[in-house]
């Protein structure tokens, strides 16, 4: 294999050799190489296949804007797809593979797509080609499209790395460390401002690292950059972040930065984070993000070996990799000449410089002529020969009437494109700056300053090196001054030997060939050609945002960095409008793709979401309990004995509670302490029930509505003293209820003297439920008379249990005699254990949430959020008894008097009995009047709860049914895929209707 | 991420610490039962939804816990001013 490595020069460490593989083939490179530069040094340009047509592709760029050379890198869980080979730093042992090809990159079956008749893959082909029959979409078309047109594949193993997040604050954030960014950081840093300088490359310098001709302050450009970097490293007030992409600008000078920490290492330290997300808030920001060279849109401009002139310069000057042996430079801008001169000096034969402009003059042209390089003006490249690599070009001349005449062929293996420069205004635009169209140069540049923003150098539309340095110094000084820092002034460095990149072109290059048969690419990544955009306009798309989506130009991982302006120019020309009249698509973050790991940070695995565990958690775990997630809580679901099914365990637990006694952890209930002289009045206003006359020591079932009159929460509330209530809420509702209470207390009733405190985590709640509950706890309790007369149902007493202070509630959510022992949470496990030991003699069983649900349903007790959905009133639930009708006002009261709230056809809570006692309905199932529901007629309601009831020995269900209470005794239907299930409407209470079991 | 000034803490804090609370200055009628169905529905459901300056309630949930009011521009998201609950809506220019 011929080596394309130069004999000397470049920023690579030639003393060390790195081995790597690409598609299984072994190659070598040097430290300092990227994957792309190392492959090019090995003569390899074919690095990918295109998205739609599977055309062979090589890199056209040398940096972040690369649309073609997307590769998968790494092994196992570290495999990362869709990386730009132009940004992947080489390390020893790197394993990379190409994407979107089968069976191999050189022989890809998908390439037949390139031969299908014109039009099949034209704009909107997804919508046109895969139309009928509709049923084929899911099973046939979509899988085929996904396989054929995918980008990389996802890694198949869990990511072994970890990622970190960091907040940072600074006076001046400088984005980009090219000439402008370095001089800005130096000026601001020397002035004493806190500076963060971020650049996506491993070394500071930006385009200076690829510049072989200019000098700054008498030093070669790259040496000046190294000197500047060394000075910045020595400033304590400056933080330099390399390998760090500032990917987005957000409100109020907030920026997202993604830092790659270990991807360039062969064996990363397992303790080190792979990437770090920086969330930076800055006072002033200097944007020095540079510009991206535009490709020229001519037929077959996508062949491997065709690349941007600036990229060729970078490969040669920075990496010592010759991108070819014989080059044709196609240019509309003076920067093409600079590239030609550099390449010639580096040993690449220059076949021709083909300049679209009829007249060319200036220092660049003079330098090319001085080097005896052949220049053709008023000429265009009209086609590229070769398939896996360019072998030559067709050239044409532009006549005075604008038509193109063929003018022969040139052999070459490298074709450079110099279409001028597009400022990277992404961050400026994301800061809500309004770009301005520079009609003379036909480019968008930043307009008025966005908040505290300074766009300097090429991203501000100033492409010259001297301008970039001067603007950087000025912006860095001004930004520091705005932060009150201005100790040291910085002089503007002097520049010699630069060639200003005058000129440029956008849109389709004219040619003489049959437009129906050639493909001139605008968007390389999405395979969008000039004629696709013209077709979209002809089909009626006028908004550039619509043209973008219909043609897919500017989408996917490169977000149109190289294609947007050419696409816009072609659309504008087809519409007969000027470019600014057509508008510009939005510059969305991220600038380059950011991994999910970076955004997730430490929020994965156990840290994905906080986990709340109850005091009995370890005890339940030791007994093999199954757990369920309830909000963030882990709750014991059921306690299976060895080999026992869930159904059997729940049946056993239910029967034990009804026959003897069960133990249940109710600590997850929300708890709020409502205290103050006006506590009772506050409760009167926030709950439907009357509270004034509730005696201390007694409890009441409280119902909370929102202002619209719908049930929001419920719970048992104990009055401990005239000015103190112990409020319980649903497990999931606690934060919502407290916020609702605070809202009314602070904003509507600020005159009430009340204090609210969340005590959910302070109390462990041990529920002992069943006929033998009193016998179990009696030996443990001190200072409380537990007798039925002294402590009736719905009462609360203060005393001690196992020597620990307790708020002992006599309440029941099972319909049995029951106590809920509240003890300080730290004593929860010990008291739980003591109660368990005391209960064993009575045959006590632990039970979980499933049994709790079944027992409460047998009694017709609702669960807010299961029987309610935000549209249910107290009357709908048959809870009118819980409303204090004599109260002048409470939250929701006025709404209950609205006419809609009294309609007879409202959905009301009822019970359902299936005709087949063994059939348990599905929760959420719809209920109809007919076994075969009529299409277009709404359902009568739905099943809210359904269980097999061990107590009744049959299935039971609760449901919300339109006019339900008037339908008791009727037969309705629950249509299911296997046929309708007949049900009888009943009262929503199935066991101990009189409540006699509570009163013992 | 927006910075929001809590008028009680007198500090600019990140929006993560706050929760939105709907339009401000929608006072609950003193005697709701005296309201007509129409005026009550108006109070419950009708909001101004302006394009431009909007007076709205925020709560410093992860800070002091207090409700306060803010004037925010609904196009730019910019907070023009924040002020304590109970204070009148200040006169501000967009």
PDB file of C-alpha atoms in Angstrom, chain B:
ATOM      1  CA  UNK B   1     -32.262  27.557  32.374  1.00  0.00           C
ATOM      2  CA  UNK B   2     -34.021  30.708  33.465  1.00  0.00           C
ATOM      3  CA  UNK B   3     -32.940  32.666  36.485  1.00  0.00           C
ATOM      4  CA  UNK B   4     -35.815  33.826  38.644  1.00  0.00           C
ATOM      5  CA  UNK B   5     -35.521  36.393  41.394  1.00  0.00           C
ATOM      6  CA  UNK B   6     -37.319  35.368  44.554  1.00  0.00           C
ATOM      7  CA  UNK B   7     -38.630  38.594  46.123  1.00  0.00           C
ATOM      8  CA  UNK B   8     -38.462  37.013  49.592  1.00  0.00           C
ATOM      9  CA  UNK B   9     -34.966  35.486  49.345  1.00  0.00           C
ATOM     10  CA  UNK B  10     -33.865  38.514  47.270  1.00  0.00           C
ATOM     11  CA  UNK B  11     -31.734  36.261  45.099  1.00  0.00           C
ATOM     12  CA  UNK B  12     -31.631  35.115  41.496  1.00  0.00           C
ATOM     13  CA  UNK B  13     -32.082  31.362  41.578  1.00  0.00           C
ATOM     14  CA  UNK B  14     -32.324  28.732  38.807  1.00  0.00           C
ATOM     15  CA  UNK B  15     -35.791  27.850  37.603  1.00  0.00           C
ATOM     16  CA  UNK B  16     -35.386  24.268  38.901  1.00  0.00           C
ATOM     17  CA  UNK B  17     -36.121  25.658  42.376  1.00  0.00           C
ATOM     18  CA  UNK B  18     -39.475  27.092  41.344  1.00  0.00           C
ATOM     19  CA  UNK B  19     -42.887  25.901  40.308  1.00  0.00           C
ATOM     20  CA  UNK B  20     -45.319  27.752  38.101  1.00  0.00           C
ATOM     21  CA  UNK B  21     -48.675  28.573  39.650  1.00  0.00           C
ATOM     22  CA  UNK B  22     -50.904  29.945  36.897  1.00  0.00           C
ATOM     23  CA  UNK B  23     -52.120  33.457  36.240  1.00  0.00           C
ATOM     24  CA  UNK B  24     -51.778  35.975  39.054  1.00  0.00           C
ATOM     25  CA  UNK B  25     -54.373  38.400  40.404  1.00  0.00           C
ATOM     26  CA  UNK B  26     -57.253  35.964  39.918  1.00  0.00           C
ATOM     27  CA  UNK B  27     -58.725  36.558  43.366  1.00  0.00           C
ATOM     28  CA  UNK B  28     -61.038  33.981  44.866  1.00  0.00           C
ATOM     29  CA  UNK B  29     -64.406  35.698  45.437  1.00  0.00           C
ATOM     30  CA  UNK B  30     -64.974  36.547  49.094  1.00  0.00           C
ATOM     31  CA  UNK B  31     -68.375  34.874  49.078  1.00  0.00           C
ATOM     32  CA  UNK B  32     -68.327  32.189  46.401  1.00  0.00           C
ATOM     33  CA  UNK B  33     -71.925  31.124  47.054  1.00  0.00           C
ATOM     34  CA  UNK B  34     -73.102  34.598  46.036  1.00  0.00           C
ATOM     35  CA  UNK B  35     -71.525  34.217  42.602  1.00  0.00           C
ATOM     36  CA  UNK B  36     -73.610  33.392  39.520  1.00  0.00           C
ATOM     37  CA  UNK B  37     -72.796  30.235  37.570  1.00  0.00           C
ATOM     38  CA  UNK B  38     -71.351  32.430  34.827  1.00  0.00           C
ATOM     39  CA  UNK B  39     -69.112  34.514  37.059  1.00  0.00           C
ATOM     40  CA  UNK B  40     -67.946  31.398  38.932  1.00  0.00           C
ATOM     41  CA  UNK B  41     -67.085  29.619  35.678  1.00  0.00           C
ATOM     42  CA  UNK B  42     -65.238  32.757  34.626  1.00  0.00           C
ATOM     43  CA  UNK B  43     -63.219  32.644  37.854  1.00  0.00           C
ATOM     44  CA  UNK B  44     -62.503  28.925  37.558  1.00  0.00           C
ATOM     45  CA  UNK B  45     -61.611  28.575  33.927  1.00  0.00           C
ATOM     46  CA  UNK B  46     -61.096  31.826  32.024  1.00  0.00           C
ATOM     47  CA  UNK B  47     -57.564  33.183  31.780  1.00  0.00           C
ATOM     48  CA  UNK B  48     -56.108  36.006  29.699  1.00  0.00           C
ATOM     49  CA  UNK B  49     -53.375  34.038  27.878  1.00  0.00           C
ATOM     50  CA  UNK B  50     -51.658  37.145  26.478  1.00  0.00           C
ATOM     51  CA  UNK B  51     -48.901  37.338  23.912  1.00  0.00           C
ATOM     52  CA  UNK B  52     -46.572  39.636  25.788  1.00  0.00           C
ATOM     53  CA  UNK B  53     -46.437  40.588  29.445  1.00  0.00           C
ATOM     54  CA  UNK B  54     -48.163  38.134  31.735  1.00  0.00           C
ATOM     55  CA  UNK B  55     -48.640  38.433  35.489  1.00  0.00           C
ATOM     56  CA  UNK B  56     -48.301  34.962  36.958  1.00  0.00           C
ATOM     57  CA  UNK B  57     -47.811  33.121  40.212  1.00  0.00           C
ATOM     58  CA  UNK B  58     -44.627  31.246  41.054  1.00  0.00           C
ATOM     59  CA  UNK B  59     -43.609  29.394  44.166  1.00  0.00           C
ATOM     60  CA  UNK B  60     -40.063  29.026  45.418  1.00  0.00           C
ATOM     61  CA  UNK B  61     -40.742  25.369  46.194  1.00  0.00           C
ATOM     62  CA  UNK B  62     -37.158  24.253  46.746  1.00  0.00           C
ATOM     63  CA  UNK B  63     -36.213  27.457  48.504  1.00  0.00           C
ATOM     64  CA  UNK B  64     -38.271  29.486  50.966  1.00  0.00           C
ATOM     65  CA  UNK B  65     -41.550  27.881  49.865  1.00  0.00           C
ATOM     66  CA  UNK B  66     -43.284  31.239  49.364  1.00  0.00           C
ATOM     67  CA  UNK B  67     -45.703  32.126  46.586  1.00  0.00           C
ATOM     68  CA  UNK B  68     -44.958  35.338  44.743  1.00  0.00           C
ATOM     69  CA  UNK B  69     -45.934  37.037  41.514  1.00  0.00           C
ATOM     70  CA  UNK B  70     -43.941  37.761  38.407  1.00  0.00           C
ATOM     71  CA  UNK B  71     -44.373  39.664  35.187  1.00  0.00           C
ATOM     72  CA  UNK B  72     -42.972  37.513  32.414  1.00  0.00           C
ATOM     73  CA  UNK B  73     -42.935  38.081  28.686  1.00  0.00           C
ATOM     74  CA  UNK B  74     -44.598  35.074  27.071  1.00  0.00           C
ATOM     75  CA  UNK B  75     -42.682  35.443  23.797  1.00  0.00           C
ATOM     76  CA  UNK B  76     -39.152  35.879  25.147  1.00  0.00           C
ATOM     77  CA  UNK B  77     -39.714  34.111  28.502  1.00  0.00           C
ATOM     78  CA  UNK B  78     -37.953  37.059  30.106  1.00  0.00           C
ATOM     79  CA  UNK B  79     -38.885  37.866  33.687  1.00  0.00           C
ATOM     80  CA  UNK B  80     -39.395  41.623  33.811  1.00  0.00           C
ATOM     81  CA  UNK B  81     -40.055  41.860  37.544  1.00  0.00           C
ATOM     82  CA  UNK B  82     -41.052  39.682  40.488  1.00  0.00           C
ATOM     83  CA  UNK B  83     -42.962  40.936  43.518  1.00  0.00           C
ATOM     84  CA  UNK B  84     -44.461  39.657  46.738  1.00  0.00           C
ATOM     85  CA  UNK B  85     -47.912  38.121  46.931  1.00  0.00           C
ATOM     86  CA  UNK B  86     -50.488  40.744  47.864  1.00  0.00           C
ATOM     87  CA  UNK B  87     -48.640  43.607  46.188  1.00  0.00           C
ATOM     88  CA  UNK B  88     -50.371  45.276  43.233  1.00  0.00           C
ATOM     89  CA  UNK B  89     -49.246  44.505  39.710  1.00  0.00           C
ATOM     90  CA  UNK B  90     -46.425  46.948  38.944  1.00  0.00           C
ATOM     91  CA  UNK B  91     -46.502  49.136  35.855  1.00  0.00           C
ATOM     92  CA  UNK B  92     -43.737  47.900  33.569  1.00  0.00           C
ATOM     93  CA  UNK B  93     -42.839  48.278  29.937  1.00  0.00           C
ATOM     94  CA  UNK B  94     -42.086  45.225  27.824  1.00  0.00           C
TER      95      UNK B  94
END
